[in-house]
CSV table of C-alpha atoms in Angstrom, one decimal:
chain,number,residue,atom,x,y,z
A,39,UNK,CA,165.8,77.6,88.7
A,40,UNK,CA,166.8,81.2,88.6
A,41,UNK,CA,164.1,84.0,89.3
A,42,UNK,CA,165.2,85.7,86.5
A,43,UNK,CA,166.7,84.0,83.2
A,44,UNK,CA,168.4,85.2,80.0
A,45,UNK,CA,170.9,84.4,77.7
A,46,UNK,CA,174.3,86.0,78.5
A,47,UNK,CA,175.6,86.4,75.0
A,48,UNK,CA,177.8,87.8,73.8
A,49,UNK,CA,175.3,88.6,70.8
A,50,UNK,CA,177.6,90.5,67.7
A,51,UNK,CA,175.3,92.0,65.4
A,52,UNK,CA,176.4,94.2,62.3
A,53,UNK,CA,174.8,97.9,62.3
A,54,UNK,CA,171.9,97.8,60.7
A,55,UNK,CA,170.2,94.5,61.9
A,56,UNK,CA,168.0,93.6,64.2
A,57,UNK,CA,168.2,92.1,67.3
A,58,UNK,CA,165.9,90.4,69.9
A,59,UNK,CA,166.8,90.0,73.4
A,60,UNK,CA,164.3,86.8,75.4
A,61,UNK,CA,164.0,86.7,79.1
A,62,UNK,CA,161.5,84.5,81.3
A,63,UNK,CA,160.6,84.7,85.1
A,64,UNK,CA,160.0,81.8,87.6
A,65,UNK,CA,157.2,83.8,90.1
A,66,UNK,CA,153.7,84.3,88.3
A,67,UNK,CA,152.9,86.7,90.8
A,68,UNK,CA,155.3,89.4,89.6
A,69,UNK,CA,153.7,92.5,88.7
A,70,UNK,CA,156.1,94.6,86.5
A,71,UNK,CA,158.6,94.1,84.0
A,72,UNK,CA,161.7,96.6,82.9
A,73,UNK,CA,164.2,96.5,80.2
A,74,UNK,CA,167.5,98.0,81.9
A,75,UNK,CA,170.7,98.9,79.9
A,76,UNK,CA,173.9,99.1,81.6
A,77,UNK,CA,177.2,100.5,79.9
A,78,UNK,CA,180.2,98.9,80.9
A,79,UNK,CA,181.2,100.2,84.6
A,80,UNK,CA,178.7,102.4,85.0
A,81,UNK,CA,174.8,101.8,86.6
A,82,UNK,CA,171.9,100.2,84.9
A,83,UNK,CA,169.5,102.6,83.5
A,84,UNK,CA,166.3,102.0,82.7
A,85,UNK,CA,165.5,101.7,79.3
A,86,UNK,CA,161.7,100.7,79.5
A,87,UNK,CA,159.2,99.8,81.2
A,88,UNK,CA,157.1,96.3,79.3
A,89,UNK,CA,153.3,96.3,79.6
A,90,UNK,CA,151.5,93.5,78.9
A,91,UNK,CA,149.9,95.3,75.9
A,92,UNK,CA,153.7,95.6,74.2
A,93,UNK,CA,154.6,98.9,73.9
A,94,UNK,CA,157.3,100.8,71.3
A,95,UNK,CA,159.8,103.6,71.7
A,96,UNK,CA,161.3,104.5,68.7
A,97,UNK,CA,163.5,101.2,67.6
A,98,UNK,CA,162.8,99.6,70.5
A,99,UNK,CA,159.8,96.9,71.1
A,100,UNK,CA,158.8,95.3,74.6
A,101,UNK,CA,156.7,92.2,74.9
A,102,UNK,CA,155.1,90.5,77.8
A,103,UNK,CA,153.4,87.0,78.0
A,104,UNK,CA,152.4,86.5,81.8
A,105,UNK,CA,150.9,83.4,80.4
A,106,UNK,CA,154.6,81.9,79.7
A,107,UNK,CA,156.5,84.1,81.9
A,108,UNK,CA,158.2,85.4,78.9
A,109,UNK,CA,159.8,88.9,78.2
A,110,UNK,CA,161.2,90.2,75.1
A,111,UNK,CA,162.9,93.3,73.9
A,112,UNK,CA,163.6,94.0,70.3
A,113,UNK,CA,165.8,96.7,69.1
A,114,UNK,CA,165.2,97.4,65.1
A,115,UNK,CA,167.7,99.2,62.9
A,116,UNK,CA,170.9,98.9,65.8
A,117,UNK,CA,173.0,101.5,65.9
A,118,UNK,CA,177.1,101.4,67.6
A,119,UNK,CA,175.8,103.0,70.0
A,120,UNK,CA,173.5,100.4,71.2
A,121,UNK,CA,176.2,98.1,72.3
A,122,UNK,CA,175.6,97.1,75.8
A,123,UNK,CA,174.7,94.7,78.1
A,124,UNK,CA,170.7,94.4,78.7
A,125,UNK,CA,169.1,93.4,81.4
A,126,UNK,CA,165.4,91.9,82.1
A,127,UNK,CA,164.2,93.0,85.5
A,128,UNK,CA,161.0,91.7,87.4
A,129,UNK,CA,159.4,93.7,90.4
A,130,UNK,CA,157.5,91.5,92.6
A,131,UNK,CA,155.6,93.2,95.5
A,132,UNK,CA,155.7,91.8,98.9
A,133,UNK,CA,153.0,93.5,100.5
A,134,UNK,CA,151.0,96.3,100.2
A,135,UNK,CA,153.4,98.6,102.3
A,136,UNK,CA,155.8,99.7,99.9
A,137,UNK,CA,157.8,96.2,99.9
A,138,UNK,CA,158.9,96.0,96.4
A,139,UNK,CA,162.0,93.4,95.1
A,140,UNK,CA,163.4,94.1,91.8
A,141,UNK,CA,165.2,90.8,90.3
A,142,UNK,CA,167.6,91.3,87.8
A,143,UNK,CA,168.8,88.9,85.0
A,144,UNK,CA,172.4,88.8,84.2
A,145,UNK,CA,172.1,90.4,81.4
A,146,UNK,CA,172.7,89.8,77.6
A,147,UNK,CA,176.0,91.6,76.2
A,148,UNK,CA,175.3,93.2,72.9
A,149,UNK,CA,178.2,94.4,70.2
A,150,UNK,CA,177.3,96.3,67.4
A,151,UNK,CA,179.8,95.5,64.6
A,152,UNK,CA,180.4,98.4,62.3
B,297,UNK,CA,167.6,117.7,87.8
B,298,UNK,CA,170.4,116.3,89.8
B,299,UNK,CA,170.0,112.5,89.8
B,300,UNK,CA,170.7,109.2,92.3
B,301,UNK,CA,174.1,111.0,93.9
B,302,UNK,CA,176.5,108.4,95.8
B,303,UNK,CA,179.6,108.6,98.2
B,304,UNK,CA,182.6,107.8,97.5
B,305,UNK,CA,182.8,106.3,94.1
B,306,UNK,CA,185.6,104.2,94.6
B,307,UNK,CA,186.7,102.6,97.9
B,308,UNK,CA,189.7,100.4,98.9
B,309,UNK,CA,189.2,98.3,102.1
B,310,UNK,CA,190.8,95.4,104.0
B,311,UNK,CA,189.3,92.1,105.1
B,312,UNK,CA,187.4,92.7,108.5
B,313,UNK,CA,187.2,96.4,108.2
B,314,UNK,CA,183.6,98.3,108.2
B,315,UNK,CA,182.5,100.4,105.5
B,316,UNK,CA,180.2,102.8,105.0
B,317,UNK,CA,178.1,103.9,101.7
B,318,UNK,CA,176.1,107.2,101.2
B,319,UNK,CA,173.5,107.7,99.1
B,320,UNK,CA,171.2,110.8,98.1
B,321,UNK,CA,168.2,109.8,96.3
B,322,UNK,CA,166.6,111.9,93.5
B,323,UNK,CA,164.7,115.3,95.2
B,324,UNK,CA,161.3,113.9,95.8
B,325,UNK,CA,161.7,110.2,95.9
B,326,UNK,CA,160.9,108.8,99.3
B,327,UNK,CA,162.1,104.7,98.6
B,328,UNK,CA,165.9,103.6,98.3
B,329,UNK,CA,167.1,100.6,97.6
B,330,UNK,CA,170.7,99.2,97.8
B,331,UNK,CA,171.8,96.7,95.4
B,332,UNK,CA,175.2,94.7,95.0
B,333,UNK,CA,176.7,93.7,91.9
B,334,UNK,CA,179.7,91.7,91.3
B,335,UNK,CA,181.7,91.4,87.8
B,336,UNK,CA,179.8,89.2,85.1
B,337,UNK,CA,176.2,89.5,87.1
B,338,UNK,CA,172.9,91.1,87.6
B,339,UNK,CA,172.4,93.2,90.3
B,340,UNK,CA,171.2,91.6,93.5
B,341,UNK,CA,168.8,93.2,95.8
B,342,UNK,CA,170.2,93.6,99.2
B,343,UNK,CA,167.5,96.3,101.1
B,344,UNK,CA,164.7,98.3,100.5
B,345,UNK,CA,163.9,101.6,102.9
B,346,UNK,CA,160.4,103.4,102.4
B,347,UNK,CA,159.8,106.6,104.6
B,348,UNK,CA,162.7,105.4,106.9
B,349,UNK,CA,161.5,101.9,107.5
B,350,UNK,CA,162.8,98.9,106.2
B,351,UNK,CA,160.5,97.5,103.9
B,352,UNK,CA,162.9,94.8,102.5
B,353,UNK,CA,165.9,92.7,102.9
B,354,UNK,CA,167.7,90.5,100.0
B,355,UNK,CA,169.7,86.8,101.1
B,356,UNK,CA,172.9,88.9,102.5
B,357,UNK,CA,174.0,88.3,106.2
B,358,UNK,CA,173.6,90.2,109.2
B,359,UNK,CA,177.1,92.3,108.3
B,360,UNK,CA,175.3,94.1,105.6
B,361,UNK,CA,173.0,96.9,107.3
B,362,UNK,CA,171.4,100.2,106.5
B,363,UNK,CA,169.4,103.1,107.4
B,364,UNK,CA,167.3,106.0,106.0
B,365,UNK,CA,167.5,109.7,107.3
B,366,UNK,CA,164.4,112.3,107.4
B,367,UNK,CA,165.9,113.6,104.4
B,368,UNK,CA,165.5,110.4,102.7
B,369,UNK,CA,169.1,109.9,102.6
B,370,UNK,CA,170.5,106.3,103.1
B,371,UNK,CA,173.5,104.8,104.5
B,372,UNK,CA,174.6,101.1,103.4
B,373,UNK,CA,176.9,99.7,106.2
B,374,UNK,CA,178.9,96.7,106.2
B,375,UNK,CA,180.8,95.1,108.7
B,376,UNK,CA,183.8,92.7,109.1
B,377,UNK,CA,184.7,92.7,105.2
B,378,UNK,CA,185.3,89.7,103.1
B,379,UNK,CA,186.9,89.7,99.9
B,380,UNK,CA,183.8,88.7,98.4
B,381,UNK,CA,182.2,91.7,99.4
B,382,UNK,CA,183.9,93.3,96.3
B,383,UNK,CA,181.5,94.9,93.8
B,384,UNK,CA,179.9,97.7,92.6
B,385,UNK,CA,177.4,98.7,94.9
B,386,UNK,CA,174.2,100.4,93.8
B,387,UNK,CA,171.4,102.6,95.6
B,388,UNK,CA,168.1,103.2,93.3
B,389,UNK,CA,165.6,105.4,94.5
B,390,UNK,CA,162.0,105.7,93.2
B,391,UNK,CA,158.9,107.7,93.6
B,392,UNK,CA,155.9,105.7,95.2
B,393,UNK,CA,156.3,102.0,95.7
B,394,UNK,CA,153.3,101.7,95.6
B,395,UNK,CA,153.1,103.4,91.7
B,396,UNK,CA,153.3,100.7,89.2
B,397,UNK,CA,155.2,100.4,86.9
B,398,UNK,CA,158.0,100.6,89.9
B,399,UNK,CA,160.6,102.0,88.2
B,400,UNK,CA,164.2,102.7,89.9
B,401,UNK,CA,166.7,105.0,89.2
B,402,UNK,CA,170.0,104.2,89.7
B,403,UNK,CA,173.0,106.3,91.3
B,404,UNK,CA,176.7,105.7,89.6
B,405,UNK,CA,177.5,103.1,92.3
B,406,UNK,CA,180.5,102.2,94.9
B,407,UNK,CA,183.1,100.4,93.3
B,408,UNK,CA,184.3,98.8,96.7
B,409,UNK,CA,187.5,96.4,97.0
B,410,UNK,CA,188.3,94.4,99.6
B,411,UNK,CA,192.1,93.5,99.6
């Protein structure tokens, strides 16, 4: 089983709608939980950080369910310019001496049609 | 604020030369980490350095190698290339490990290809 699972896409969506991206995690003892975007050829960036609270940016929504391993982003109202490729990421801590593994998902590839 | 910075951004090699990656993390940021990622895929974690020490090392052989300077600088080094050793490689630097959420930031990446 993968560390780190989503679905790939290719997810079309027309401007406008919403979209929600799902991602689960194999180790219970990860600790932190990102939502990365990554434009084609260039380097992730990090588009948030999940809590398990939830938490909201603007159009954007992050769950977490440590219960079910279970991640989700949702992006409300898209917008062309949120076509990329999203990617779940998991930080699990080795030890206490700065030893920190970020996992990465493969990413889902999202096109916003006009 | 200048961000991640990384040298050179594209590289051509052939199979069983060495190459060597630079990478300048954001001022202040004391962790790096190199990461490797190849068309279609996630990036995979390959090291972490923390205050000049390793701290941690992905499932890549003993070719792949690195280092971190007192400036916090890092070097990735790889030896006898493959042509699977194609891929955008990334460094990431952060602020604290030991902060949570640990959040990277990454650099533009290495486009290296092995021919």
């Amino acid at each position: 089983r993968k560390e780190v699972e989503q679905d790939p896409g290719p997810f079309n969506v027309p401007e406008g709608a919403t979209v929600a991206f799902n991602c689960t995690y194999s180790n219970s003892a990860s600790q932190s939980f990102f939502w990365y975007r990554q434009d084609c050829r260039k380097e992730p960036k990090l588009l948030m950080s999940v809590y398990s609270s939830g938490n909201e940016d603007g159009r954007f929504t992050a769950q977490l369910n440590r219960a079910s391993q279970y991640i989700s982003l949702l992006i409300r109202d898209s917008k062309l310019s949120d076509s990329a490729t999203y990617l779940c990421v998991v930080n699990l801590r080795i030890s206490n001496f700065g030893n920190e593994k970020l996992t990465f998902g493969t990413g889902t590839r999202l096109t916003i049609i006009p | 604020d200048a961000g991640v910075t990384q040298s050179p951004t594209h590289l051509i090699k052939t199979r069983g030369q060495h190459v060597t990656l630079r990478c300048s993390p954001i001022s202040g940021h004391k962790s790096v980490s190199w990461y490797q990622q190849v068309l279609g895929q996630g990036p995979q974690f390959i090291f972490q350095y923390y205050e000049k020490e390793e701290r941690g090392r992905g499932n890549f052989p003993d070719r792949f190698s690195a280092r971190q300077f007192p400036n916090y600088s890092s070097e990735l080094n790889v030896n006898a290339l493959l042509l699977g050793d194609s891929a955008l490689y990334l460094c990431a630097s952060s602020l604290d490990p030991g902060g949570q959420p640990y959040e990277q930031y990454f650099g533009p990446g290495t486009r290296l290809t092995v021919t």
